[in-house]
Tab-separated table of C-alpha atoms and ligand atoms in Angstrom:
chain	number	residue	atom	x	y	z
A	719	MET	CA	-0.005	0.018	0.019
A	720	LYS	CA	1.318	3.471	-0.880
A	721	THR	CA	0.293	6.347	1.352
A	722	ILE	CA	-0.115	9.763	-0.268
A	723	ASP	CA	-0.262	12.781	1.978
A	724	THR	CA	-3.181	15.151	1.327
A	725	ASN	CA	-0.754	18.088	1.399
A	726	ILE	CA	1.029	16.728	-1.643
A	727	ILE	CA	-2.241	16.380	-3.508
A	728	THR	CA	-3.182	19.987	-2.604
A	729	ASN	CA	0.196	21.357	-3.747
A	730	GLU	CA	0.038	19.475	-7.045
A	731	VAL	CA	-3.525	20.559	-7.731
A	732	LYS	CA	-2.538	24.136	-7.027
A	733	ARG	CA	0.422	23.907	-9.419
A	734	LEU	CA	-1.680	22.240	-12.168
A	735	CYS	CA	-4.452	24.920	-11.875
A	736	ILE	CA	-1.892	27.655	-12.502
A	737	GLU	CA	-0.012	25.800	-15.280
A	738	ALA	CA	-3.210	24.811	-17.052
A	739	ALA	CA	-4.415	28.441	-17.116
A	740	ASN	CA	-1.063	29.919	-18.187
A	741	ILE	CA	0.932	27.396	-20.261
A	742	ILE	CA	-0.566	26.230	-23.577
A	743	ASP	CA	-0.151	22.605	-24.440
A	744	LYS	CA	2.722	22.361	-26.954
A	745	LYS	CA	0.770	20.065	-29.285
A	746	VAL	CA	-2.222	22.386	-29.298
A	747	LEU	CA	0.011	25.347	-30.149
A	748	CYS	CA	1.666	23.324	-32.909
A	749	SER	CA	-1.752	22.382	-34.246
A	750	ILE	CA	-2.774	26.129	-34.373
A	751	LYS	CA	0.493	26.926	-36.125
A	752	ASN	CA	-0.209	24.231	-38.729
A	753	ALA	CA	-3.707	25.607	-39.308
A	754	MET	CA	-2.206	29.032	-39.980
A	755	LYS	CA	-0.456	27.571	-43.041
A	756	ILE	CA	-3.750	26.871	-44.780
A	757	GLU	CA	-5.447	30.144	-43.869
A	758	GLN	CA	-5.279	33.495	-45.600
A	759	GLY	CA	-6.170	37.106	-44.732
A	760	LEU	CA	-8.369	37.658	-41.620
A	761	SER	CA	-8.478	34.022	-40.517
A	762	LYS	CA	-4.670	33.755	-40.723
A	763	ASN	CA	-4.386	37.031	-38.829
A	764	ILE	CA	-6.663	35.743	-36.029
A	765	LEU	CA	-4.648	32.524	-35.621
A	766	ALA	CA	-1.421	34.572	-35.550
A	767	GLN	CA	-2.962	36.682	-32.692
A	768	ILE	CA	-4.010	33.549	-30.777
A	769	ILE	CA	-0.452	32.185	-31.089
A	770	GLU	CA	1.083	35.434	-29.990
A	771	ASN	CA	-1.314	35.561	-27.036
A	772	ASP	CA	-0.526	31.991	-25.997
A	773	GLU	CA	3.260	32.584	-26.225
A	774	ILE	CA	3.081	35.731	-24.141
A	775	ALA	CA	0.974	33.950	-21.554
A	776	SER	CA	3.437	31.036	-21.348
A	777	ASN	CA	6.470	33.278	-21.212
A	778	GLU	CA	5.100	35.726	-18.631
A	779	ASN	CA	3.166	33.048	-16.636
A	780	VAL	CA	-0.124	34.853	-16.926
A	781	PRO	CA	-3.579	33.350	-18.040
A	782	MET	CA	-4.022	32.851	-21.798
A	783	CYS	CA	-7.674	33.848	-21.365
A	784	GLN	CA	-9.562	35.980	-18.840
A	785	ASP	CA	-12.032	33.106	-18.333
A	786	THR	CA	-9.942	30.680	-16.303
A	787	GLY	CA	-12.936	28.354	-16.055
A	788	ILE	CA	-14.669	26.115	-13.627
A	789	THR	CA	-12.232	23.429	-12.552
A	790	VAL	CA	-12.982	19.942	-13.765
A	791	VAL	CA	-10.869	17.265	-12.075
A	792	PHE	CA	-10.556	13.669	-13.223
A	793	VAL	CA	-8.993	11.292	-10.678
A	794	GLU	CA	-7.903	7.707	-11.210
A	795	ILE	CA	-7.027	6.044	-7.930
A	796	GLY	CA	-5.357	2.680	-7.680
A	797	ASN	CA	-6.466	0.035	-5.134
A	798	GLU	CA	-2.999	0.108	-3.526
A	799	VAL	CA	-3.226	3.827	-2.750
A	800	PHE	CA	-4.075	5.110	0.774
A	801	ILE	CA	-4.804	8.776	1.288
A	802	ASN	CA	-4.515	10.083	4.790
A	803	GLY	CA	-7.555	12.313	4.678
A	804	SER	CA	-10.317	13.532	2.368
A	805	LEU	CA	-9.257	13.438	-1.312
A	806	GLU	CA	-12.043	15.833	-2.310
A	807	ASP	CA	-11.081	18.316	0.395
A	808	ALA	CA	-7.411	18.134	-0.646
A	809	ILE	CA	-8.355	18.815	-4.257
A	810	ASN	CA	-10.625	21.712	-3.434
A	811	LYS	CA	-7.937	23.218	-1.212
A	812	GLY	CA	-5.509	23.028	-4.117
A	813	VAL	CA	-7.997	24.681	-6.459
A	814	SER	CA	-8.559	27.429	-3.856
A	815	LEU	CA	-4.862	28.048	-3.479
A	816	GLY	CA	-4.205	27.895	-7.250
A	817	TYR	CA	-6.884	30.426	-8.063
A	818	THR	CA	-6.119	32.838	-5.227
A	819	GLU	CA	-2.301	32.735	-5.231
A	820	GLY	CA	-2.104	32.382	-9.030
A	821	TYR	CA	-4.366	35.411	-9.492
A	822	LEU	CA	-6.758	33.461	-11.734
A	823	ARG	CA	-10.309	34.726	-12.194
A	824	LYS	CA	-12.760	33.200	-9.721
A	825	SER	CA	-15.667	32.040	-11.858
A	826	VAL	CA	-17.804	29.896	-9.599
A	827	VAL	CA	-21.008	30.954	-7.865
A	828	LYS	CA	-22.325	29.219	-4.729
A	829	SER	CA	-25.800	28.635	-6.219
A	830	PRO	CA	-27.009	28.936	-9.793
A	831	LEU	CA	-30.018	30.789	-8.306
A	832	ASN	CA	-28.422	33.373	-6.033
A	833	ARG	CA	-25.260	33.831	-8.131
A	834	VAL	CA	-22.969	34.737	-5.152
A	835	ASN	CA	-19.273	34.138	-6.055
A	836	THR	CA	-17.440	31.586	-3.807
A	837	LYS	CA	-14.304	33.762	-4.238
A	838	ASP	CA	-11.853	30.918	-4.666
A	839	ASN	CA	-13.243	28.997	-7.659
A	840	THR	CA	-14.370	26.053	-5.481
A	841	PRO	CA	-16.063	23.622	-5.484
A	842	ALA	CA	-14.333	21.839	-8.320
A	843	ILE	CA	-16.305	19.219	-10.322
A	844	ILE	CA	-14.569	16.016	-9.358
A	845	HIS	CA	-14.909	12.635	-11.151
A	846	ILE	CA	-13.279	9.648	-9.429
A	847	LYS	CA	-12.471	6.355	-11.116
A	848	HIS	CA	-11.102	3.304	-9.236
A	849	THR	CA	-8.274	1.462	-10.932
A	850	LEU	CA	-5.684	-1.197	-10.047
A	851	GLY	CA	-2.176	-0.490	-8.803
A	852	ASP	CA	-0.403	2.111	-6.646
A	853	LYS	CA	-0.824	5.244	-8.738
A	854	LEU	CA	-2.924	8.334	-8.286
A	855	LYS	CA	-3.559	10.164	-11.548
A	856	ILE	CA	-5.029	13.650	-11.364
A	857	THR	CA	-6.098	15.621	-14.500
A	858	ILE	CA	-7.052	19.251	-14.178
A	859	CYS	CA	-9.268	20.674	-16.887
A	860	PRO	CA	-10.391	24.310	-16.416
A	861	LYS	CA	-13.523	24.828	-18.641
A	862	GLY	CA	-14.543	28.284	-19.782
A	863	ALA	CA	-18.225	29.091	-20.122
A	864	GLY	CA	-18.023	30.281	-23.769
A	865	SER	CA	-17.524	26.816	-25.219
A	866	GLU	CA	-19.212	24.891	-22.362
A	867	ASN	CA	-22.452	26.874	-22.734
A	868	MET	CA	-22.644	25.861	-26.462
A	869	SER	CA	-22.348	22.128	-25.708
A	870	ARG	CA	-25.392	19.895	-26.101
A	871	VAL	CA	-26.807	16.416	-25.435
A	872	LYS	CA	-29.485	14.700	-27.521
A	873	MET	CA	-31.176	11.332	-27.150
A	874	LEU	CA	-31.247	10.060	-30.714
A	875	VAL	CA	-32.842	6.755	-31.673
A	876	PRO	CA	-30.924	3.947	-33.440
A	877	ALA	CA	-32.762	4.735	-36.732
A	878	ASP	CA	-31.038	8.166	-36.742
A	879	GLY	CA	-27.755	6.294	-37.296
A	880	ILE	CA	-24.389	7.826	-38.266
A	881	LYS	CA	-26.184	10.479	-40.376
A	882	GLY	CA	-28.177	11.662	-37.338
A	883	ILE	CA	-25.035	11.789	-35.219
A	884	LYS	CA	-23.170	13.839	-37.802
A	885	ASN	CA	-26.038	16.209	-38.294
A	886	PHE	CA	-26.330	16.800	-34.509
A	887	VAL	CA	-22.621	17.445	-34.119
A	888	LYS	CA	-22.482	19.835	-37.070
A	889	GLU	CA	-25.637	21.584	-35.935
A	890	THR	CA	-24.012	22.088	-32.470
A	891	VAL	CA	-20.885	23.577	-33.980
A	892	SER	CA	-22.942	25.809	-36.376
A	893	LEU	CA	-25.182	27.068	-33.533
A	894	ALA	CA	-22.062	27.904	-31.482
A	895	GLY	CA	-20.505	29.932	-34.302
A	896	GLY	CA	-17.956	32.341	-32.926
A	897	ARG	CA	-19.305	32.106	-29.404
A	898	ALA	CA	-17.319	28.982	-28.473
A	899	CYS	CA	-14.060	30.699	-29.602
A	900	PRO	CA	-12.979	28.487	-32.472
A	901	PRO	CA	-10.808	26.828	-33.630
A	902	LEU	CA	-12.353	24.097	-31.460
A	903	VAL	CA	-11.606	20.726	-30.183
A	904	VAL	CA	-14.929	18.898	-30.498
A	905	GLY	CA	-15.522	16.154	-27.894
A	906	VAL	CA	-18.225	13.718	-28.916
A	907	GLY	CA	-19.655	11.075	-26.567
A	908	ILE	CA	-21.827	8.374	-28.102
A	909	GLY	CA	-23.567	5.655	-26.161
A	910	GLY	CA	-24.221	4.914	-22.495
A	911	ASN	CA	-27.227	6.939	-21.404
A	912	LEU	CA	-27.936	10.649	-20.861
A	913	GLU	CA	-25.229	11.391	-18.280
A	914	LYS	CA	-22.747	8.858	-19.512
A	915	SER	CA	-22.703	10.419	-22.998
A	916	ALA	CA	-21.913	13.816	-21.512
A	917	LEU	CA	-19.079	12.362	-19.473
A	918	LEU	CA	-17.726	10.537	-22.530
A	919	ALA	CA	-17.704	13.827	-24.496
A	920	LYS	CA	-15.852	15.600	-21.648
A	921	GLU	CA	-13.325	12.770	-21.372
A	922	ALA	CA	-12.758	12.885	-25.137
A	923	LEU	CA	-11.384	16.428	-24.616
A	924	LEU	CA	-8.705	15.090	-22.359
A	925	ARG	CA	-7.134	13.098	-25.193
A	926	ASN	CA	-3.964	14.488	-26.788
A	927	ILE	CA	-4.855	16.573	-29.784
A	928	ASP	CA	-2.987	14.217	-32.109
A	929	ASP	CA	-4.266	10.894	-30.871
A	930	GLU	CA	-6.860	8.904	-32.791
A	931	ALA	CA	-9.700	6.682	-31.603
A	932	ILE	CA	-8.649	2.975	-31.421
A	933	ASP	CA	-12.150	1.833	-32.411
A	934	LEU	CA	-12.210	1.781	-36.254
A	935	ASP	CA	-15.761	3.072	-36.529
A	936	ALA	CA	-15.060	5.946	-34.090
A	937	ASN	CA	-11.743	6.716	-35.880
A	938	LYS	CA	-13.559	6.976	-39.279
A	939	LEU	CA	-16.186	9.131	-37.712
A	940	GLU	CA	-13.519	11.527	-36.210
A	941	LYS	CA	-11.927	12.002	-39.618
A	942	GLU	CA	-15.168	12.489	-41.466
A	943	LEU	CA	-16.595	14.920	-38.916
A	944	LEU	CA	-13.367	16.973	-38.894
A	945	ALA	CA	-13.545	17.454	-42.619
A	946	GLU	CA	-17.259	18.254	-42.626
A	947	ILE	CA	-16.975	20.699	-39.753
A	948	ASN	CA	-14.060	22.450	-41.434
A	949	SER	CA	-16.103	22.876	-44.585
A	950	LEU	CA	-18.756	24.898	-42.629
A	951	ASN	CA	-16.722	28.095	-43.124
A	952	ILE	CA	-17.174	29.225	-39.481
A	953	GLY	CA	-13.421	29.588	-39.136
A	954	PRO	CA	-11.244	31.107	-36.364
A	955	MET	CA	-13.419	33.148	-33.960
A	956	GLY	CA	-16.384	32.586	-36.303
A	957	LEU	CA	-15.212	35.052	-38.928
A	958	GLY	CA	-14.849	32.581	-41.744
A	959	GLY	CA	-12.033	30.239	-42.808
A	960	LYS	CA	-10.991	26.639	-43.190
A	961	THR	CA	-10.148	25.953	-39.543
A	962	THR	CA	-13.348	25.667	-37.468
A	963	ALA	CA	-12.001	22.665	-35.521
A	964	LEU	CA	-8.435	21.482	-34.797
A	965	ALA	CA	-9.631	18.047	-33.917
A	966	VAL	CA	-12.682	15.876	-33.296
A	967	LYS	CA	-12.486	13.240	-30.570
A	968	VAL	CA	-15.094	10.511	-30.468
A	969	ASN	CA	-15.487	8.327	-27.361
A	970	ILE	CA	-18.046	5.486	-27.460
A	971	TYR	CA	-19.653	3.121	-24.906
A	972	PRO	CA	-22.274	0.351	-25.019
A	973	CYS	CA	-25.893	1.458	-24.863
A	974	HIS	CA	-29.509	0.284	-24.753
A	975	ILE	CA	-30.866	-1.415	-27.881
A	976	ALA	CA	-33.431	1.378	-28.241
A	977	SER	CA	-31.122	4.329	-27.516
A	978	LEU	CA	-28.523	6.430	-29.260
A	979	PRO	CA	-27.376	9.119	-26.847
A	980	VAL	CA	-25.044	11.732	-28.302
A	981	ALA	CA	-23.279	14.517	-26.422
A	982	VAL	CA	-21.079	17.246	-27.929
A	983	ASN	CA	-18.716	19.027	-25.541
A	984	LEU	CA	-17.030	21.928	-27.274
A	985	GLN	CA	-13.599	23.097	-26.288
A	986	CYS	CA	-12.326	26.493	-27.402
A	987	HIS	CA	-8.811	27.160	-28.760
A	988	ALA	CA	-7.676	27.530	-25.146
A	989	SER	CA	-7.633	23.774	-24.841
A	990	ARG	CA	-6.335	23.383	-21.296
A	991	HIS	CA	-5.572	20.285	-19.264
A	992	LYS	CA	-2.603	19.223	-17.134
A	993	VAL	CA	-1.861	15.836	-15.600
A	994	VAL	CA	0.141	14.518	-12.629
A	995	ILE	CA	0.746	10.933	-11.648
A	996	LEU	CA	1.689	10.401	-8.013
B	528	SF4	S1	-14.467	30.051	-24.757
B	528	SF4	FE1	-12.319	29.745	-24.234
B	528	SF4	S2	-11.156	31.354	-25.327
B	528	SF4	FE2	-13.337	31.937	-25.260
B	528	SF4	S3	-13.595	33.272	-23.449
B	528	SF4	FE3	-14.061	31.169	-22.802
B	528	SF4	S4	-12.212	30.275	-22.079
B	528	SF4	FE4	-11.638	32.054	-23.246
């Protein structure tokens, strides 16, 4: 059994919150630079500004966007890990320290009805998965409201098929337009049930921007959807162009014979997630 002190978890979560907000993922930046090569005029100019913004943020250790998001935390905890206290409290303490000491915008309200700010960006949204082994993996994913608000779930029926899935995904991207701050990473969750499909879509966003679905059908769908989304001419920040999405990630799961749940979780160009394995 490996014991992990809650103070270590808190300090790592604090560090990851600040790094996720300030330091752009190298592969995401590379993908935006590649997109610039196929754009011209205004769309090229917008991508150049996004790249400059991200490089300044990384170099000066300041947030790449004013919306530093609500903190989504994915935890994988092995059966040989013992934590000497509350895991959720340790994570929330880390989020609180990260957002206050890192001068990140506090974007969480205590109640969706009274709208009073909690002033330290807590509580985080925490998903815990139990695994085998002696490792604790923590992934921090700050999610801005611009792209999250444009995300959707729909309970299709099996007769809608691939065509229905594609239409729903493209309709979601079209309705979002510039409001989700494209170029996007489009997370698509297919299967499970209502809540499982949403979780699949969110987890799809955690994948590296250059990885491809192992499942052959999902892999084909990713490629086809990316091409079709990029032919919508929404473009960087919704002002036209070839690059509406940098990537489409499709995660699938078994579902009921009479169901076809589909969730689309949009991620803006500030595609932020950081991981630590303890
Ligand atoms: S959608 Fe993304 S880039 Fe746009 S304001 Fe929100 S966090 Fe920032």
